[in-house]
Amino acid sequence: MSNSDSFIEEVTEEVRKDRFYYLLRRYGWVAGVVVALIVGGAAWSEYTKAQARAEAEGLGDSILAALAEPEAAERQTLLENIDAGTAGAAAVVAMLTAAEAQQAGDTAAAVGALDRVAVDGEVPEIYRQIAAFKALVLQAEEMDRDSRRQQLEALAAPGAPLSLLAQEQLALMDIEAGETEAALSKLQNIVADANVSTDLQQRALQVIVALGGTPDLAGLPGLEN
């Protein structure tokens, strides 16, 4: 390599260094901001996680304290005064409140708590359907028959989470109305459903037999005989 080539390379290298330091002085703050954002974001994430965990633990402690009371009415009152924070947590607290109100003999309060969950659009659908179903069961004797049947039929729609339980209630309404064949048809559909629980299947079979019907057990594992 000639002296001229070596000189040119040295000059080029110096120019590169000068350019680098110039850019660093001019834009180095950008890297600092990026680092600060990353560190700050991680810290905020940890803070929010810790806060959410603390809130969940506080809610759990409040629920356990309420349920530890000896009287159902006392448990109901304490649960009613809990600030759940989120819609999902509020739905859980409301359903616990309804259970305690029912045990205390306050059916109206129980139904009111369940109805609030059932119409809350921010609550997950499964909670809303459970609340609506439980409210209908509690009002079996007081509610208008046609209105109750209509709401149960909506819950009994194919694929709905509580479809089979709603069908069971509809079958019981058929029995009360003397519509035995309609009841037997619904009960047989429950027995044959692939998603039926063992307890519900056994209840349906018992009612079919009690009504004088003969369960169709063909194709049902463990029940063919």
Coordinates of C-alpha atoms in Angstrom, one line a residue:
M1 CA 0.0 0.0 0.0
S2 CA 1.4 3.4 -1.0
N3 CA 1.8 6.3 1.5
S4 CA -0.9 8.2 -0.3
D5 CA -3.4 5.3 0.1
S6 CA -2.6 5.0 3.8
F7 CA -3.0 8.7 4.2
I8 CA -6.4 8.7 2.5
E9 CA -7.7 5.8 4.7
E10 CA -6.6 7.6 7.8
V11 CA -8.3 10.8 6.7
T12 CA -11.5 8.8 5.9
E13 CA -11.4 7.1 9.3
E14 CA -11.1 10.5 11.0
V15 CA -14.0 11.8 9.0
R16 CA -16.1 8.8 10.0
K17 CA -15.3 9.4 13.7
D18 CA -16.1 13.0 13.4
R19 CA -19.4 12.2 11.7
F20 CA -20.3 9.6 14.4
Y21 CA -19.6 12.0 17.3
Y22 CA -21.6 14.7 15.5
L23 CA -24.6 12.4 15.2
L24 CA -24.2 11.2 18.7
R25 CA -24.2 14.8 20.0
R26 CA -27.1 15.8 17.9
Y27 CA -29.4 12.7 18.2
G28 CA -28.0 10.9 21.3
W29 CA -31.0 12.1 23.3
V30 CA -33.3 9.9 21.1
A31 CA -31.6 6.8 22.4
G32 CA -32.0 8.1 25.9
V33 CA -35.7 8.7 25.4
V34 CA -36.1 5.2 24.0
V35 CA -34.3 3.6 26.9
A36 CA -36.3 5.7 29.4
L37 CA -39.6 4.6 27.7
I38 CA -38.6 1.0 27.8
V39 CA -37.6 1.1 31.5
G40 CA -40.6 3.3 32.4
G41 CA -43.0 1.0 30.5
A42 CA -41.6 -2.1 32.3
A43 CA -41.9 -0.3 35.7
W44 CA -45.5 0.8 34.9
S45 CA -46.4 -2.7 33.9
E46 CA -45.1 -4.1 37.1
Y47 CA -46.9 -1.4 39.1
T48 CA -50.3 -2.1 37.4
K49 CA -49.8 -5.8 37.9
A50 CA -49.1 -5.3 41.6
Q51 CA -52.0 -3.0 42.0
A52 CA -54.4 -5.4 40.3
R53 CA -53.1 -8.2 42.4
A54 CA -53.6 -6.1 45.6
E55 CA -57.1 -5.2 44.5
A56 CA -58.0 -8.9 43.8
E57 CA -56.6 -9.9 47.2
G58 CA -58.5 -7.2 48.9
L59 CA -61.7 -8.2 47.2
G60 CA -61.2 -11.9 48.2
D61 CA -60.5 -10.9 51.8
S62 CA -63.7 -8.9 51.9
I63 CA -65.8 -11.7 50.5
L64 CA -64.3 -14.3 52.9
A65 CA -64.9 -11.9 55.8
A66 CA -68.5 -11.5 54.8
L67 CA -69.1 -15.3 54.3
A68 CA -67.6 -15.9 57.7
E69 CA -70.5 -14.3 59.5
P70 CA -72.9 -16.7 61.2
E71 CA -76.2 -15.3 59.9
A72 CA -77.3 -15.3 56.3
A73 CA -78.7 -11.8 56.7
E74 CA -75.4 -10.4 58.0
R75 CA -73.5 -12.1 55.1
Q76 CA -76.0 -10.6 52.7
T77 CA -75.6 -7.1 54.1
L78 CA -71.8 -7.2 54.0
L79 CA -71.7 -8.6 50.5
E80 CA -74.1 -5.8 49.3
N81 CA -71.6 -3.2 50.6
I82 CA -68.5 -4.6 48.8
D83 CA -67.1 -2.4 46.1
A84 CA -66.1 -5.0 43.5
G85 CA -64.4 -2.7 41.1
T86 CA -64.9 -4.6 37.8
A87 CA -68.1 -5.8 36.1
G88 CA -67.0 -9.4 36.3
A89 CA -66.1 -9.2 40.0
A90 CA -69.4 -7.3 40.7
A91 CA -71.3 -10.1 39.0
V92 CA -69.7 -12.7 41.2
V93 CA -70.4 -10.7 44.4
A94 CA -74.0 -10.1 43.3
M95 CA -74.6 -13.8 42.8
L96 CA -73.2 -14.5 46.2
T97 CA -75.4 -11.8 47.6
A98 CA -78.4 -13.4 45.9
A99 CA -77.6 -16.8 47.4
E100 CA -77.3 -15.3 50.9
A101 CA -80.5 -13.3 50.4
Q102 CA -82.3 -16.5 49.3
Q103 CA -81.1 -18.3 52.4
A104 CA -82.2 -15.4 54.6
G105 CA -85.7 -15.7 53.1
D106 CA -85.4 -12.4 51.1
T107 CA -86.4 -13.7 47.7
A108 CA -87.1 -10.2 46.3
A109 CA -83.6 -9.1 47.1
A110 CA -82.1 -12.3 45.6
V111 CA -84.0 -11.8 42.4
G112 CA -83.1 -8.1 42.3
A113 CA -79.4 -8.9 42.6
L114 CA -79.6 -11.6 39.9
D115 CA -81.6 -9.4 37.5
R116 CA -78.9 -6.7 37.8
V117 CA -76.3 -9.2 36.6
A118 CA -78.6 -10.5 33.8
V119 CA -79.0 -7.1 32.2
D120 CA -75.5 -5.8 32.6
G121 CA -73.9 -5.7 29.1
E122 CA -70.4 -5.5 30.6
V123 CA -70.7 -8.9 32.3
P124 CA -69.6 -12.0 30.4
E125 CA -72.5 -13.8 28.8
I126 CA -72.2 -16.9 30.8
Y127 CA -72.7 -15.0 34.1
R128 CA -75.7 -13.2 32.6
Q129 CA -77.3 -16.5 31.6
I130 CA -76.7 -18.1 35.0
A131 CA -78.2 -15.1 36.8
A132 CA -81.2 -15.0 34.5
F133 CA -81.8 -18.8 35.0
K134 CA -81.5 -18.6 38.8
A135 CA -83.9 -15.6 38.9
L136 CA -86.4 -17.6 36.9
V137 CA -86.1 -20.6 39.2
L138 CA -86.6 -18.4 42.3
Q139 CA -89.8 -16.9 40.8
A140 CA -91.3 -20.3 39.8
E141 CA -94.4 -19.7 41.8
E142 CA -94.9 -16.0 41.5
M143 CA -94.0 -15.2 37.9
D144 CA -96.5 -15.1 35.1
R145 CA -96.4 -18.6 33.5
D146 CA -96.3 -17.4 29.9
S147 CA -93.5 -14.9 30.6
R148 CA -91.5 -17.5 32.5
R149 CA -91.9 -20.0 29.7
Q150 CA -90.8 -17.5 27.1
Q151 CA -87.7 -16.6 29.0
L152 CA -86.8 -20.3 29.6
E153 CA -87.3 -21.0 25.9
A154 CA -84.7 -18.3 25.1
L155 CA -82.2 -19.9 27.5
A156 CA -83.0 -23.4 26.1
A157 CA -81.9 -22.4 22.6
P158 CA -79.6 -25.0 21.0
G159 CA -76.0 -24.4 21.9
A160 CA -76.8 -22.0 24.8
P161 CA -74.7 -22.7 27.9
L162 CA -77.7 -23.5 30.1
S163 CA -79.9 -25.1 27.4
L164 CA -80.3 -28.5 29.1
L165 CA -81.2 -27.0 32.5
A166 CA -83.7 -24.7 30.9
Q167 CA -85.2 -27.6 29.0
E168 CA -85.6 -29.5 32.3
Q169 CA -87.5 -26.5 33.8
L170 CA -89.7 -26.4 30.7
A171 CA -90.4 -30.1 31.1
L172 CA -91.4 -29.5 34.8
M173 CA -93.8 -26.8 33.6
D174 CA -95.3 -29.2 31.1
I175 CA -95.9 -31.7 33.9
E176 CA -97.6 -29.1 36.0
A177 CA -99.8 -28.3 33.1
G178 CA -100.7 -31.9 32.5
E179 CA -98.8 -32.1 29.2
T180 CA -97.1 -35.4 29.9
E181 CA -96.1 -36.2 26.3
A182 CA -94.4 -32.8 25.8
A183 CA -92.6 -33.3 29.1
L184 CA -91.4 -36.8 28.1
S185 CA -90.2 -35.6 24.8
K186 CA -88.1 -32.9 26.4
L187 CA -86.7 -35.2 29.0
Q188 CA -85.7 -37.8 26.4
N189 CA -83.9 -35.1 24.5
I190 CA -82.0 -34.2 27.6
V191 CA -81.1 -37.9 28.3
A192 CA -79.8 -38.3 24.7
D193 CA -77.8 -35.1 24.6
A194 CA -74.0 -35.6 24.2
N195 CA -73.3 -32.7 26.6
V196 CA -75.6 -33.8 29.4
S197 CA -74.1 -34.1 32.9
T198 CA -74.5 -37.4 34.8
D199 CA -76.6 -35.8 37.5
L200 CA -79.0 -34.1 35.0
Q201 CA -79.3 -37.3 33.0
Q202 CA -80.2 -39.3 36.0
R203 CA -82.8 -36.8 37.1
A204 CA -84.4 -36.9 33.7
L205 CA -84.4 -40.7 33.6
Q206 CA -86.1 -40.8 37.0
V207 CA -88.8 -38.4 36.0
I208 CA -89.4 -40.3 32.7
V209 CA -89.9 -43.5 34.7
A210 CA -92.1 -41.7 37.3
L211 CA -94.3 -40.4 34.5
G212 CA -94.8 -44.0 33.3
G213 CA -92.6 -43.6 30.2
T214 CA -89.8 -45.9 28.9
P215 CA -86.5 -44.2 28.4
D216 CA -84.9 -44.8 25.0
L217 CA -81.3 -45.8 26.0
A218 CA -80.2 -46.9 22.6
G219 CA -76.7 -45.7 21.8
L220 CA -76.2 -44.2 25.3
P221 CA -72.9 -45.6 26.7
G222 CA -73.4 -47.4 30.0
L223 CA -77.2 -47.1 29.9
E224 CA -78.2 -49.5 27.2
N225 CA -79.4 -52.2 29.7

